[in-house]
Short mmCIF file of C-alpha atoms and ligand atoms in Angstrom, two decimals:
data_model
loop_
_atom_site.label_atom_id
_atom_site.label_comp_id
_atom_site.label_asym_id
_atom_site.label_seq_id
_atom_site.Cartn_x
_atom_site.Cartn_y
_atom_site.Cartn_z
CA UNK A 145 -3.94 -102.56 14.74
CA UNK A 146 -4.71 -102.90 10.74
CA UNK A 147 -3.74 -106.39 9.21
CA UNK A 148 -3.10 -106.85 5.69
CA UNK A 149 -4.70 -109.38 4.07
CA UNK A 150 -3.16 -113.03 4.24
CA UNK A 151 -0.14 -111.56 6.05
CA UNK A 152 0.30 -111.32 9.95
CA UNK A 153 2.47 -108.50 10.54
CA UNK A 154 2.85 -106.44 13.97
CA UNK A 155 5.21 -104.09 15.88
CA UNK A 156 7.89 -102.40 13.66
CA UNK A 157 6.77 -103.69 10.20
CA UNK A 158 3.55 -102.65 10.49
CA UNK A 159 4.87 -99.29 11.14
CA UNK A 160 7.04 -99.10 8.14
CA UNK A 161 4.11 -100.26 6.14
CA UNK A 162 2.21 -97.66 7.27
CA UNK A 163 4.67 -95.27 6.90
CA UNK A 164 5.50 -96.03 3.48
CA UNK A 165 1.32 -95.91 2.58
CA UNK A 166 0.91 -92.53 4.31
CA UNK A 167 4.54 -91.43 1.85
CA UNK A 168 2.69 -92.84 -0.96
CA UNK A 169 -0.43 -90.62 -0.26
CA UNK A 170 1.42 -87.56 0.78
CA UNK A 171 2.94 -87.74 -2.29
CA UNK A 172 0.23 -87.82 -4.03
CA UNK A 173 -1.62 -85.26 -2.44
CA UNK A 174 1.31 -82.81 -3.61
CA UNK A 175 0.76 -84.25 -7.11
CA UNK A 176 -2.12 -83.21 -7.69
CA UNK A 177 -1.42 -80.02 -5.69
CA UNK A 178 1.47 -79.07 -8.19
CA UNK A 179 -0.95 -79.95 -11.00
CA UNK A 180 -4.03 -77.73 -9.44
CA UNK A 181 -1.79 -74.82 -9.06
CA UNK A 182 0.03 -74.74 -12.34
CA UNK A 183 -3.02 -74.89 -14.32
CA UNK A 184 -4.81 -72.09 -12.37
CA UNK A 185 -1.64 -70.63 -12.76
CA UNK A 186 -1.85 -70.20 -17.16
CA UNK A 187 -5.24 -69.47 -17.54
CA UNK A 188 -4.05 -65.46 -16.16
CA UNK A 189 -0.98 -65.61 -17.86
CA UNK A 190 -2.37 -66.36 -21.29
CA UNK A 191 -4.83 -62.79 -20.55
CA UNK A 192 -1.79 -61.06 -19.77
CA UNK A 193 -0.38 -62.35 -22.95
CA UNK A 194 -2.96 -62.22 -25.22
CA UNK A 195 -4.72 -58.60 -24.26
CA UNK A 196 -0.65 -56.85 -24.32
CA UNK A 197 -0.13 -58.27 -27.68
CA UNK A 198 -4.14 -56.64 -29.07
CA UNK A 199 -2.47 -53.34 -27.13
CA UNK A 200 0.61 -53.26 -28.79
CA UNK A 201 -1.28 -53.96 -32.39
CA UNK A 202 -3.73 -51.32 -31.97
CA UNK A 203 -1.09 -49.10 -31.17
CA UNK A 204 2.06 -50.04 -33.24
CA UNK A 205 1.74 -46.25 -34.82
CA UNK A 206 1.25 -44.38 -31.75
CA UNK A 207 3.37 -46.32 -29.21
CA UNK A 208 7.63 -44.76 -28.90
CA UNK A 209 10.15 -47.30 -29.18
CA UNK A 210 10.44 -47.43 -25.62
CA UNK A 211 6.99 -47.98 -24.48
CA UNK A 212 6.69 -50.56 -27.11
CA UNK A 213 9.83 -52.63 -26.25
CA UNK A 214 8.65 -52.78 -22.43
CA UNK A 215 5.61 -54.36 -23.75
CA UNK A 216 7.27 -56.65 -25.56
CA UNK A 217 9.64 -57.87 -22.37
CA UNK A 218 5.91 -58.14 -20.63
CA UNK A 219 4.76 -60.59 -23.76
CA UNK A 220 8.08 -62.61 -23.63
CA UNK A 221 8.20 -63.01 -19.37
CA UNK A 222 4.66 -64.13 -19.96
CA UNK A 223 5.52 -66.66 -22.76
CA UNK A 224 8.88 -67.68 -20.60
CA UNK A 225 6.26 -68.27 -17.14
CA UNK A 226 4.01 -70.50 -19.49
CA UNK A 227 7.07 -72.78 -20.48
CA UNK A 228 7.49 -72.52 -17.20
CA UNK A 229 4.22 -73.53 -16.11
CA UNK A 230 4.10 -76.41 -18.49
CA UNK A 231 7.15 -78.06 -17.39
CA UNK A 232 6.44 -78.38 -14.10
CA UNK A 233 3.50 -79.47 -14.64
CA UNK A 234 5.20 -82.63 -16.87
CA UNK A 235 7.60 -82.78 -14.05
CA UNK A 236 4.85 -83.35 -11.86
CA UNK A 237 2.40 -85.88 -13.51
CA UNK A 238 5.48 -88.09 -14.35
CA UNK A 239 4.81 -90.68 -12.03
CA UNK A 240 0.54 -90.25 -12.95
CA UNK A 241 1.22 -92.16 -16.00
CA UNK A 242 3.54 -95.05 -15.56
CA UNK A 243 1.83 -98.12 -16.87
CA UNK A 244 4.57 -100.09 -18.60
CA UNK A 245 4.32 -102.12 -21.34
CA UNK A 246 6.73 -104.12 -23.51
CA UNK A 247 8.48 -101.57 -25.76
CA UNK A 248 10.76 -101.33 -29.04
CA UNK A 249 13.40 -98.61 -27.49
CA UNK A 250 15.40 -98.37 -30.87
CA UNK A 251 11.23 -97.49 -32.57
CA UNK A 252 11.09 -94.67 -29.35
CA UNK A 253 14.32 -93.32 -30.11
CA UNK A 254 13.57 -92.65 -33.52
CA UNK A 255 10.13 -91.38 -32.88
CA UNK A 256 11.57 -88.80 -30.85
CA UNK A 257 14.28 -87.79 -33.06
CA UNK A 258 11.33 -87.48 -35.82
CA UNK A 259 9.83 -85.15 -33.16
CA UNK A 260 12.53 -83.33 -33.45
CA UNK A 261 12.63 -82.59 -36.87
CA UNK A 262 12.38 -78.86 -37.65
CA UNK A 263 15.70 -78.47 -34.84
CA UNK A 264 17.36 -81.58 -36.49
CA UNK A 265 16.91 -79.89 -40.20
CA UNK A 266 18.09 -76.41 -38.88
CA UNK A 267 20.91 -77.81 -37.38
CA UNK A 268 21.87 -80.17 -39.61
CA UNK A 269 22.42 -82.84 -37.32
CA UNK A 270 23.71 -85.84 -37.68
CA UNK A 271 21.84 -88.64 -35.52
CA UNK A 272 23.14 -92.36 -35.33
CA UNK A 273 20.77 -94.82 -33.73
CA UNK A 274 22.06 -98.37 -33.03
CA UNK A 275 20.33 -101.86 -32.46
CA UNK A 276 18.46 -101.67 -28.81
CA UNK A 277 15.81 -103.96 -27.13
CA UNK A 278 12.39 -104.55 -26.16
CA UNK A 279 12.21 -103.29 -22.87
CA UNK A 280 9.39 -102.97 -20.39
CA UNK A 281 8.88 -99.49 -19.92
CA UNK A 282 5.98 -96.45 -20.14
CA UNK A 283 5.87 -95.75 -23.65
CA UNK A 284 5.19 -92.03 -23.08
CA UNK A 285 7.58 -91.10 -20.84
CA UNK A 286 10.46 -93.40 -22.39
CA UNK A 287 9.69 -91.05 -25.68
CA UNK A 288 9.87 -87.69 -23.12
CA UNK A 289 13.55 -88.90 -22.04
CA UNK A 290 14.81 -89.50 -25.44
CA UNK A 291 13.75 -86.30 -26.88
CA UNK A 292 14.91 -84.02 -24.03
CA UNK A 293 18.17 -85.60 -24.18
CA UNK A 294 18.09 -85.98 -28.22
CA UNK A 295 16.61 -81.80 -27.92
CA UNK A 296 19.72 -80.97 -25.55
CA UNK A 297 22.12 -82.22 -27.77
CA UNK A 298 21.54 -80.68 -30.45
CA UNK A 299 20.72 -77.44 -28.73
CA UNK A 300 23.76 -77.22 -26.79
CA UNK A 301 25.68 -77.84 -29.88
CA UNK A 302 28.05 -75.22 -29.73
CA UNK A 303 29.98 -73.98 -32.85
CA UNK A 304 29.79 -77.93 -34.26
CA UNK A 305 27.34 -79.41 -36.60
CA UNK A 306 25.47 -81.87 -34.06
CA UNK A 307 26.29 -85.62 -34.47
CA UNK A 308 24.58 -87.61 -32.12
CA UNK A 309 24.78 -91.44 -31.16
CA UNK A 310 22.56 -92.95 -29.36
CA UNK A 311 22.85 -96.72 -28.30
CA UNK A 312 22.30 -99.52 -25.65
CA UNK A 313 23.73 -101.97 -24.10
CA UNK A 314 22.56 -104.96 -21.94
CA UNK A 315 24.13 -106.15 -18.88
CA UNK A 316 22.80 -108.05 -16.20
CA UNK A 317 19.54 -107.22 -15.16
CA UNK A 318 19.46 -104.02 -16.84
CA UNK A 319 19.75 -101.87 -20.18
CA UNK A 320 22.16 -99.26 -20.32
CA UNK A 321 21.47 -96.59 -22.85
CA UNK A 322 23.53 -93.71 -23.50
CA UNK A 323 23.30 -90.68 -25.61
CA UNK A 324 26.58 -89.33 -26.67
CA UNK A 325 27.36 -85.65 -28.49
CA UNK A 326 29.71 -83.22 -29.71
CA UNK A 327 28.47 -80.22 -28.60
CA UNK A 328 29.84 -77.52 -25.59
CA UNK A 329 30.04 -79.94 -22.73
CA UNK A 330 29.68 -79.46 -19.42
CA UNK A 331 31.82 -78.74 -16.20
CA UNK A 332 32.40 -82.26 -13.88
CA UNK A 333 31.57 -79.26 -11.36
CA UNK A 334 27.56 -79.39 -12.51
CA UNK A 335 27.33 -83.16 -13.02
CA UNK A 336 24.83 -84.04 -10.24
CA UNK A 337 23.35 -80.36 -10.39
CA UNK A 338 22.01 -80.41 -13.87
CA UNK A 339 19.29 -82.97 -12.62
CA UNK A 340 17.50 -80.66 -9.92
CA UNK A 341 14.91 -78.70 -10.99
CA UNK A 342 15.47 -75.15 -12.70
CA UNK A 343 19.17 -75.26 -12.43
CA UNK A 344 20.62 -74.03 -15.61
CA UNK A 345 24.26 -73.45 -16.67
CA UNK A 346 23.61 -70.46 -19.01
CA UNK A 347 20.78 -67.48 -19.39
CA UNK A 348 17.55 -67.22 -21.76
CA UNK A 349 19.29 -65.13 -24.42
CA UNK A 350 22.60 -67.73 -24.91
CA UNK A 351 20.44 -70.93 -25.00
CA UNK A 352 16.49 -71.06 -24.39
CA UNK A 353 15.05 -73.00 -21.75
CA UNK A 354 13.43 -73.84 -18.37
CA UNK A 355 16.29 -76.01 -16.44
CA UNK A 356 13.24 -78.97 -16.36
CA UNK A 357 14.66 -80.96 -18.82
CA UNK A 358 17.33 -82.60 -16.89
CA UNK A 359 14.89 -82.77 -14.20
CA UNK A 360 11.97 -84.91 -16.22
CA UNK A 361 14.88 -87.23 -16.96
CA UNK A 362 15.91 -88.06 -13.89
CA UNK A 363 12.52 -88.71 -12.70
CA UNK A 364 11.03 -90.97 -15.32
CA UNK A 365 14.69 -92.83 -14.97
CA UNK A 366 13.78 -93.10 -11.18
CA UNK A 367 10.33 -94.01 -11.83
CA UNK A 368 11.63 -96.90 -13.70
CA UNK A 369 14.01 -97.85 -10.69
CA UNK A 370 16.85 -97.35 -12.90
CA UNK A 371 20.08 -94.25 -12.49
CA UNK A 372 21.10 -91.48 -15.02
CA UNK A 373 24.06 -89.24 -14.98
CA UNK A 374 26.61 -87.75 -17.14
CA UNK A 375 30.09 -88.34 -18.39
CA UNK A 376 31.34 -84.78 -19.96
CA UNK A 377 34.01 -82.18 -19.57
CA UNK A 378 34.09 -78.49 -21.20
CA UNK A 379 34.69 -78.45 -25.21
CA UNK A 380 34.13 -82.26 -25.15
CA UNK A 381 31.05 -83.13 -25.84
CA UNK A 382 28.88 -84.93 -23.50
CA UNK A 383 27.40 -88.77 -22.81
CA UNK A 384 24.16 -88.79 -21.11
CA UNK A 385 23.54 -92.40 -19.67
CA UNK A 386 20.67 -94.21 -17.88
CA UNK A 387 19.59 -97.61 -16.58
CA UNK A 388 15.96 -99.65 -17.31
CA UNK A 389 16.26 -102.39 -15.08
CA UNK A 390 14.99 -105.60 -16.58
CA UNK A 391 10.86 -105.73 -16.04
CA UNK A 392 11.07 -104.00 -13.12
CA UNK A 393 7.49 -103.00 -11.89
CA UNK A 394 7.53 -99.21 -11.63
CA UNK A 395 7.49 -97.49 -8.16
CA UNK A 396 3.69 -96.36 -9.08
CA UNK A 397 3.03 -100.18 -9.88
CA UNK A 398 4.03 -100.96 -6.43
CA UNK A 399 2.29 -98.23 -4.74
CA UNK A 400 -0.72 -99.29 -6.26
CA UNK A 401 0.40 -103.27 -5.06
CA UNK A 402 0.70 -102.09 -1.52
CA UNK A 403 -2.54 -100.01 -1.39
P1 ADP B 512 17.45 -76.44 -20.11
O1 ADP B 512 18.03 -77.04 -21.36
O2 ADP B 512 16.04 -76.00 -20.27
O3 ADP B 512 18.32 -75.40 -19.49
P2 ADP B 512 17.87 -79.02 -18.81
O4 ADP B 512 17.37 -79.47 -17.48
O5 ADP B 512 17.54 -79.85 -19.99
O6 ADP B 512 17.35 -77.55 -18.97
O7 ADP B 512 19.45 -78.90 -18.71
C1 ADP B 512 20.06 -78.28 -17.57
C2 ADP B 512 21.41 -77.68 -17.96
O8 ADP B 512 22.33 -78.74 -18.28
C3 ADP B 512 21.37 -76.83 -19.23
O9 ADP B 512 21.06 -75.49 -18.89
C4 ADP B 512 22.77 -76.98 -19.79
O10 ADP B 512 23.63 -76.05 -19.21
C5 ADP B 512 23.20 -78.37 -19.35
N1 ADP B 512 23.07 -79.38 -20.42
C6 ADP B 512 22.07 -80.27 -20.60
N2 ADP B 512 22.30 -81.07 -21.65
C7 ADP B 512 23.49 -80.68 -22.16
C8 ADP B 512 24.31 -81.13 -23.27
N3 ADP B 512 23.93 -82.16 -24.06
N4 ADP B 512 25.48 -80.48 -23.49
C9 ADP B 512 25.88 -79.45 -22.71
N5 ADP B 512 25.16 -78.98 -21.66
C10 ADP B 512 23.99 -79.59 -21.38
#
């Protein structure tokens, strides 16, 4: 039987230990799976794209209505598979990139609202961003949660001009932020579903989008050992909150600890 270095252990913790390793590298194995397959997957798509759209220019005069707006449904299911594509591909590097490092959250916030400037201006939103800490977090993926949330809000805006607040709050042990808007809300009936994968409340032509969103969040919030959910009902607008847990090591940090 395998010992660890320095540490004597036998029988039933040795078995967890190698239990959790063997997760660890399962996991990653379907990592870089996910990550093989979805780029394969574009390089095809993009032909199918591209060589439709040279089709339907070098025959926009002799092409009927008809013929050319099946050709355009081809183009847009190909651009819809490559958003697709992309997002779970994000969805499944998350935990690839999770050095942490100490981090100005109020400087991330804003940096993703700035990121978000050609939907903010169209909109016209309105986006309040209060005092928050230095936490210990990854820098990248901290940005990635703000802006999907920051994005939702003002895309799911309904008939209202967006105002958006987004603040923090320390308790013990942890940060609580929360991002808070006026927009549609959301059915206490999809509160836990809105996190999984692909699940989406409405179709392509009422709001545009892939249903990974949600998803993203809930991972980088898990790869940070913290919680996220939401506080909403119909026609009410909707608080998005999650948890950073005071410098806690990331669950790739530890991974790499117990390798
Ligand atoms: P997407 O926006 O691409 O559909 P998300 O995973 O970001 O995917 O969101 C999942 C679903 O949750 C959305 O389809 C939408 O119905 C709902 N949702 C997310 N954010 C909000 C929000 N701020 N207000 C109302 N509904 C929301």
């Amino acid at each position: 039987m395998e010992r660890r270095k320095g540490v004597d252990v036998h029988g039933p913790e040795q078995a967890l230990i190698e239990l959790s390793l063997e997760l660890v590298r399962s996991n990653e194995e379907l990592e870089r799976f996910a990550f093989a397959v979805a780029h394969d997957l574009r390089a095809p798509l993009r032909s199918i794209e591209t060589m439709t759209q040279l089709f339907l220019e070098r025959n926009a005069g002799t092409l009927n209505e008809e013929s050319a707006q099946l050709l355009d449904f081809v183009v847009n299911s190909a651009e819809r598979m490559d958003r697709l594509i992309q997002d779970l591909l994000e969805f499944a590097t998350v935990s690839q990139q999770a050095e942490t490092s100490e981090v100005d959250a109020k400087a991330i916030a804003e940096l993703a609202a700035q990121n978000l400037q050609e939907a903010v201006d169209q909109s016209e939103a309105i986006i309040v961003i209060e005092s928050m800490p230095v936490i210990r977090a990854n820098e990248r993926q901290l940005l990635r949660l703000f802006q999907n949330l920051i994005g939702n809000a003002i895309k799911y805006r309904g008939e209202n001009t967006p105002e958006i607040l987004i603040a923090a709050s320390s308790t013990a042990g942890k940060t609580v932020f929360s991002v808070k808007d006026n927009g549609i809300g959301i059915d206490p009936q999809y509160h836990q579903q809105i996190f999984d994968p692909f699940r989406r409340l409405h179709t392509d032509s009422e709001y545009e989008g892939t249903g990974v969103g949600l998803a993203i969040c809930k991972r980088v919030v898990q790869q940070h050992n913290g919680r996220i959910w939401v506080k909403s009902k119909l026609g009410e607008g909707s608080t998005f909150y999650f948890t950073i847990p005071d410098s806690e090591p990331t669950k790739s940090t530890l991974a790499g600890i117990s390798q």
